[in-house]
Structure formats: structure tokens, C-alpha cells
Amino acid sequence: MLVSDLVDAGLLTAGTRLTFRRKQSGETHLAKVTGDGRIELSDGRQFKSPSTAAAAATGRGPFDGWTAWALDDGTLLDVLRQALLDTVAEQPASGGSAADVSVVRHSRLKDARRQADAGSPITLTVRDLLGWWGGFPTWLPDQRADSR
């Protein structure tokens, strides 16, 4: 997902001011959203990615730009991103099983994130995670079969 997706969805508008406050250093960086969904730093440099914009603003990195940049009211870009993902996931399914799987997958990922944010991340195998996306690649050996 890009910032432009938030602009296209009407969750951000051109000119929206963004602030990145670094608590430990006390630095504050300002930017604005452009009409084409880029983040423009005060020096005029523009970036598609909030993470790249955060790293460029500080001259350091890496940063999770989604949780770094906030609107004037304190709302993080990540909150807007999650709202858009929720809206897309909650749209009525077109009757296909692929749409149903997508809704279930989104729900699982949202629950996993909620648990991680609460300090209790879930654990699962790579096989199980790949299974959320519709199956395990046949070219990988089944370790469980080998251990029988």
C-alpha cells in the first residue's frame, strides 16, 4: 500500500501536514502530502514511501514510516492504512471463495497484529503462514512426512 492509496480513498488530501517527532532525540520533521500521494519534505524532496521519507528527513534509518508520520491531530498514517484495509476487507464478497478467503486472511492478520501490539505475538510455522495464502508450495519438502 502507498500513501497515494490513502489519497485515492479520500483518507488524505493534498496539503495535509505530517509530523515525525523523534522522542529520544527531540527532533521534529515536517512534511506534507502532495496531490499525487507523495510525502514532500520541507526541502522539497518527495517520496512515495513514508519509510523512505522518514529516513531522508532524519538522514538515518530505517524507520517504519507508517508509524512515524502523524497528522496534526496525532493520527498515525498507520491508522489510516489499517482503516483502508479494513474497508476493503469488509466489502461484500462477489460470491467467490477467493473473496471469502481474503476476508478470513485479513481477519487473521489483524488479530495477529493486535496480539503483537499487546506484547503477546502469535507463533506459527512458515508452512502455516503460507497456508493462510492458499497452500504450501509443492516444491518444498514436507518436513512432517520425513519425520514419521
PDB file of C-alpha atoms in Angstrom, residues 5-148:
ATOM      1  CA  ASP A   5      -3.897   4.793  -1.976  1.00  0.00           C
ATOM      2  CA  LEU A   6      -4.952   6.826   1.072  1.00  0.00           C
ATOM      3  CA  VAL A   7      -5.338   9.924  -1.122  1.00  0.00           C
ATOM      4  CA  ASP A   8      -7.324   7.965  -3.715  1.00  0.00           C
ATOM      5  CA  ALA A   9      -9.615   6.669  -0.944  1.00  0.00           C
ATOM      6  CA  GLY A  10     -10.183  10.187   0.397  1.00  0.00           C
ATOM      7  CA  LEU A  11      -8.479   9.470   3.723  1.00  0.00           C
ATOM      8  CA  LEU A  12      -5.783  12.072   2.985  1.00  0.00           C
ATOM      9  CA  THR A  13      -5.911  15.221   0.896  1.00  0.00           C
ATOM     10  CA  ALA A  14      -3.275  17.284  -0.860  1.00  0.00           C
ATOM     11  CA  GLY A  15      -1.639  19.662   1.570  1.00  0.00           C
ATOM     12  CA  THR A  16      -2.261  17.559   4.669  1.00  0.00           C
ATOM     13  CA  ARG A  17       0.584  18.299   7.066  1.00  0.00           C
ATOM     14  CA  LEU A  18       2.545  15.396   8.553  1.00  0.00           C
ATOM     15  CA  THR A  19       4.841  15.449  11.563  1.00  0.00           C
ATOM     16  CA  PHE A  20       7.519  12.978  12.591  1.00  0.00           C
ATOM     17  CA  ARG A  21       8.543  13.515  16.218  1.00  0.00           C
ATOM     18  CA  ARG A  22      11.555  11.592  17.434  1.00  0.00           C
ATOM     19  CA  LYS A  23      11.123  11.283  21.186  1.00  0.00           C
ATOM     20  CA  GLN A  24      14.668  10.275  22.108  1.00  0.00           C
ATOM     21  CA  SER A  25      16.450  12.982  20.100  1.00  0.00           C
ATOM     22  CA  GLY A  26      13.736  15.612  20.413  1.00  0.00           C
ATOM     23  CA  GLU A  27      13.815  16.222  16.652  1.00  0.00           C
ATOM     24  CA  THR A  28      10.664  17.155  14.764  1.00  0.00           C
ATOM     25  CA  HIS A  29      10.363  16.796  10.997  1.00  0.00           C
ATOM     26  CA  LEU A  30       7.565  18.275   8.920  1.00  0.00           C
ATOM     27  CA  ALA A  31       6.181  17.218   5.569  1.00  0.00           C
ATOM     28  CA  LYS A  32       3.011  17.470   3.528  1.00  0.00           C
ATOM     29  CA  VAL A  33       1.021  15.166   1.300  1.00  0.00           C
ATOM     30  CA  THR A  34       1.060  16.036  -2.402  1.00  0.00           C
ATOM     31  CA  GLY A  35      -1.869  15.688  -4.788  1.00  0.00           C
ATOM     32  CA  ASP A  36      -0.350  12.559  -6.299  1.00  0.00           C
ATOM     33  CA  GLY A  37       0.088  10.920  -2.887  1.00  0.00           C
ATOM     34  CA  ARG A  38       3.742  11.561  -2.201  1.00  0.00           C
ATOM     35  CA  ILE A  39       5.263  12.841   1.006  1.00  0.00           C
ATOM     36  CA  GLU A  40       7.056  16.122   0.419  1.00  0.00           C
ATOM     37  CA  LEU A  41       9.678  17.122   2.966  1.00  0.00           C
ATOM     38  CA  SER A  42      10.233  20.770   3.860  1.00  0.00           C
ATOM     39  CA  ASP A  43      13.248  20.847   1.500  1.00  0.00           C
ATOM     40  CA  GLY A  44      11.033  19.841  -1.457  1.00  0.00           C
ATOM     41  CA  ARG A  45      12.163  16.227  -1.825  1.00  0.00           C
ATOM     42  CA  GLN A  46       9.254  13.878  -2.492  1.00  0.00           C
ATOM     43  CA  PHE A  47       8.847  10.196  -1.654  1.00  0.00           C
ATOM     44  CA  LYS A  48       6.247   7.517  -2.426  1.00  0.00           C
ATOM     45  CA  SER A  49       7.105   5.596   0.746  1.00  0.00           C
ATOM     46  CA  PRO A  50       6.582   7.016   4.242  1.00  0.00           C
ATOM     47  CA  SER A  51       9.547   4.944   5.461  1.00  0.00           C
ATOM     48  CA  THR A  52      11.880   6.371   2.828  1.00  0.00           C
ATOM     49  CA  ALA A  53      10.608   9.871   3.635  1.00  0.00           C
ATOM     50  CA  ALA A  54      11.300   9.347   7.351  1.00  0.00           C
ATOM     51  CA  ALA A  55      14.831   8.098   6.676  1.00  0.00           C
ATOM     52  CA  ALA A  56      15.516  11.020   4.327  1.00  0.00           C
ATOM     53  CA  ALA A  57      14.162  13.543   6.837  1.00  0.00           C
ATOM     54  CA  THR A  58      16.470  12.309   9.586  1.00  0.00           C
ATOM     55  CA  GLY A  59      19.427  11.226   7.496  1.00  0.00           C
ATOM     56  CA  ARG A  60      19.194   7.904   9.308  1.00  0.00           C
ATOM     57  CA  GLY A  61      17.083   4.812   9.220  1.00  0.00           C
ATOM     58  CA  PRO A  62      15.455   2.517   8.780  1.00  0.00           C
ATOM     59  CA  PHE A  63      12.109   3.679  10.118  1.00  0.00           C
ATOM     60  CA  ASP A  64       8.581   2.361   9.880  1.00  0.00           C
ATOM     61  CA  GLY A  65       7.193   5.449   8.218  1.00  0.00           C
ATOM     62  CA  TRP A  66       3.615   4.322   8.731  1.00  0.00           C
ATOM     63  CA  THR A  67       4.073   4.653  12.500  1.00  0.00           C
ATOM     64  CA  ALA A  68       6.478   7.612  12.285  1.00  0.00           C
ATOM     65  CA  TRP A  69       4.352  10.190  10.464  1.00  0.00           C
ATOM     66  CA  ALA A  70       1.255  11.646  12.123  1.00  0.00           C
ATOM     67  CA  LEU A  71      -1.418  14.145  11.152  1.00  0.00           C
ATOM     68  CA  ASP A  72      -1.911  17.333  13.170  1.00  0.00           C
ATOM     69  CA  ASP A  73      -4.497  15.589  15.360  1.00  0.00           C
ATOM     70  CA  GLY A  74      -1.965  12.848  16.211  1.00  0.00           C
ATOM     71  CA  THR A  75      -3.472  10.178  13.958  1.00  0.00           C
ATOM     72  CA  LEU A  76      -0.704   7.973  12.566  1.00  0.00           C
ATOM     73  CA  LEU A  77      -0.592   7.121   8.870  1.00  0.00           C
ATOM     74  CA  ASP A  78      -0.744   3.507  10.018  1.00  0.00           C
ATOM     75  CA  VAL A  79      -4.221   4.077  11.495  1.00  0.00           C
ATOM     76  CA  LEU A  80      -5.429   5.390   8.137  1.00  0.00           C
ATOM     77  CA  ARG A  81      -3.784   2.480   6.333  1.00  0.00           C
ATOM     78  CA  GLN A  82      -5.481  -0.039   8.637  1.00  0.00           C
ATOM     79  CA  ALA A  83      -8.829   1.697   8.166  1.00  0.00           C
ATOM     80  CA  LEU A  84      -8.483   1.384   4.389  1.00  0.00           C
ATOM     81  CA  LEU A  85      -7.502  -2.278   4.656  1.00  0.00           C
ATOM     82  CA  ASP A  86     -10.495  -2.925   6.903  1.00  0.00           C
ATOM     83  CA  THR A  87     -12.832  -1.174   4.457  1.00  0.00           C
ATOM     84  CA  VAL A  88     -11.565  -3.219   1.533  1.00  0.00           C
ATOM     85  CA  ALA A  89     -11.770  -6.475   3.514  1.00  0.00           C
ATOM     86  CA  GLU A  90     -15.316  -5.725   4.675  1.00  0.00           C
ATOM     87  CA  GLN A  91     -16.697  -5.067   1.202  1.00  0.00           C
ATOM     88  CA  PRO A  92     -19.296  -7.640   0.242  1.00  0.00           C
ATOM     89  CA  ALA A  93     -17.798 -10.694  -1.365  1.00  0.00           C
ATOM     90  CA  SER A  94     -18.623 -11.211  -5.019  1.00  0.00           C
ATOM     91  CA  GLY A  95     -19.755 -14.716  -4.235  1.00  0.00           C
ATOM     92  CA  GLY A  96     -16.378 -16.263  -4.968  1.00  0.00           C
ATOM     93  CA  SER A  97     -14.464 -18.366  -2.498  1.00  0.00           C
ATOM     94  CA  ALA A  98     -11.320 -16.280  -3.173  1.00  0.00           C
ATOM     95  CA  ALA A  99     -13.056 -13.241  -1.685  1.00  0.00           C
ATOM     96  CA  ASP A 100     -14.091 -15.276   1.351  1.00  0.00           C
ATOM     97  CA  VAL A 101     -10.502 -16.492   1.836  1.00  0.00           C
ATOM     98  CA  SER A 102      -9.265 -12.900   1.608  1.00  0.00           C
ATOM     99  CA  VAL A 103     -11.648 -11.798   4.369  1.00  0.00           C
ATOM    100  CA  VAL A 104     -10.523 -14.668   6.617  1.00  0.00           C
ATOM    101  CA  ARG A 105      -6.850 -13.929   5.901  1.00  0.00           C
ATOM    102  CA  HIS A 106      -7.320 -10.236   6.727  1.00  0.00           C
ATOM    103  CA  SER A 107      -9.044 -11.152   9.976  1.00  0.00           C
ATOM    104  CA  ARG A 108      -6.187 -13.484  10.947  1.00  0.00           C
ATOM    105  CA  LEU A 109      -3.549 -10.871  10.134  1.00  0.00           C
ATOM    106  CA  LYS A 110      -5.432  -8.181  12.039  1.00  0.00           C
ATOM    107  CA  ASP A 111      -5.717 -10.469  15.070  1.00  0.00           C
ATOM    108  CA  ALA A 112      -2.004 -11.344  14.852  1.00  0.00           C
ATOM    109  CA  ARG A 113      -1.107  -7.664  14.765  1.00  0.00           C
ATOM    110  CA  ARG A 114      -3.384  -6.888  17.711  1.00  0.00           C
ATOM    111  CA  GLN A 115      -1.694  -9.632  19.752  1.00  0.00           C
ATOM    112  CA  ALA A 116       1.794  -8.461  18.738  1.00  0.00           C
ATOM    113  CA  ASP A 117       0.956  -4.866  19.673  1.00  0.00           C
ATOM    114  CA  ALA A 118      -0.232  -6.158  23.067  1.00  0.00           C
ATOM    115  CA  GLY A 119       3.119  -7.866  23.631  1.00  0.00           C
ATOM    116  CA  SER A 120       1.912 -11.410  23.005  1.00  0.00           C
ATOM    117  CA  PRO A 121       2.781 -12.205  19.389  1.00  0.00           C
ATOM    118  CA  ILE A 122       1.469 -15.415  17.937  1.00  0.00           C
ATOM    119  CA  THR A 123       3.862 -18.074  16.759  1.00  0.00           C
ATOM    120  CA  LEU A 124       3.268 -20.247  13.753  1.00  0.00           C
ATOM    121  CA  THR A 125       5.298 -22.167  11.260  1.00  0.00           C
ATOM    122  CA  VAL A 126       6.197 -20.824   7.847  1.00  0.00           C
ATOM    123  CA  ARG A 127       4.047 -23.639   6.444  1.00  0.00           C
ATOM    124  CA  ASP A 128       1.046 -22.395   8.437  1.00  0.00           C
ATOM    125  CA  LEU A 129       1.633 -18.777   7.406  1.00  0.00           C
ATOM    126  CA  LEU A 130       1.870 -19.779   3.751  1.00  0.00           C
ATOM    127  CA  GLY A 131      -1.294 -21.786   4.255  1.00  0.00           C
ATOM    128  CA  TRP A 132      -3.113 -18.533   5.003  1.00  0.00           C
ATOM    129  CA  TRP A 133      -2.409 -17.631   1.386  1.00  0.00           C
ATOM    130  CA  GLY A 134      -3.923 -20.765  -0.033  1.00  0.00           C
ATOM    131  CA  GLY A 135      -1.461 -23.559   0.403  1.00  0.00           C
ATOM    132  CA  PHE A 136       2.075 -24.663   0.766  1.00  0.00           C
ATOM    133  CA  PRO A 137       4.322 -24.697  -2.308  1.00  0.00           C
ATOM    134  CA  THR A 138       4.631 -28.210  -3.685  1.00  0.00           C
ATOM    135  CA  TRP A 139       8.310 -27.694  -4.481  1.00  0.00           C
ATOM    136  CA  LEU A 140       9.193 -27.535  -0.782  1.00  0.00           C
ATOM    137  CA  PRO A 141       9.666 -30.840   1.033  1.00  0.00           C
ATOM    138  CA  ASP A 142       7.118 -31.747   3.661  1.00  0.00           C
ATOM    139  CA  GLN A 143       9.268 -31.948   6.796  1.00  0.00           C
ATOM    140  CA  ARG A 144       6.453 -33.559   8.758  1.00  0.00           C
ATOM    141  CA  ALA A 145       6.270 -36.505   6.358  1.00  0.00           C
ATOM    142  CA  ASP A 146      10.028 -37.051   6.677  1.00  0.00           C
ATOM    143  CA  SER A 147       9.863 -37.248  10.461  1.00  0.00           C
ATOM    144  CA  ARG A 148       7.331 -40.084  10.568  1.00  0.00           C
TER     145      ARG A 148
END
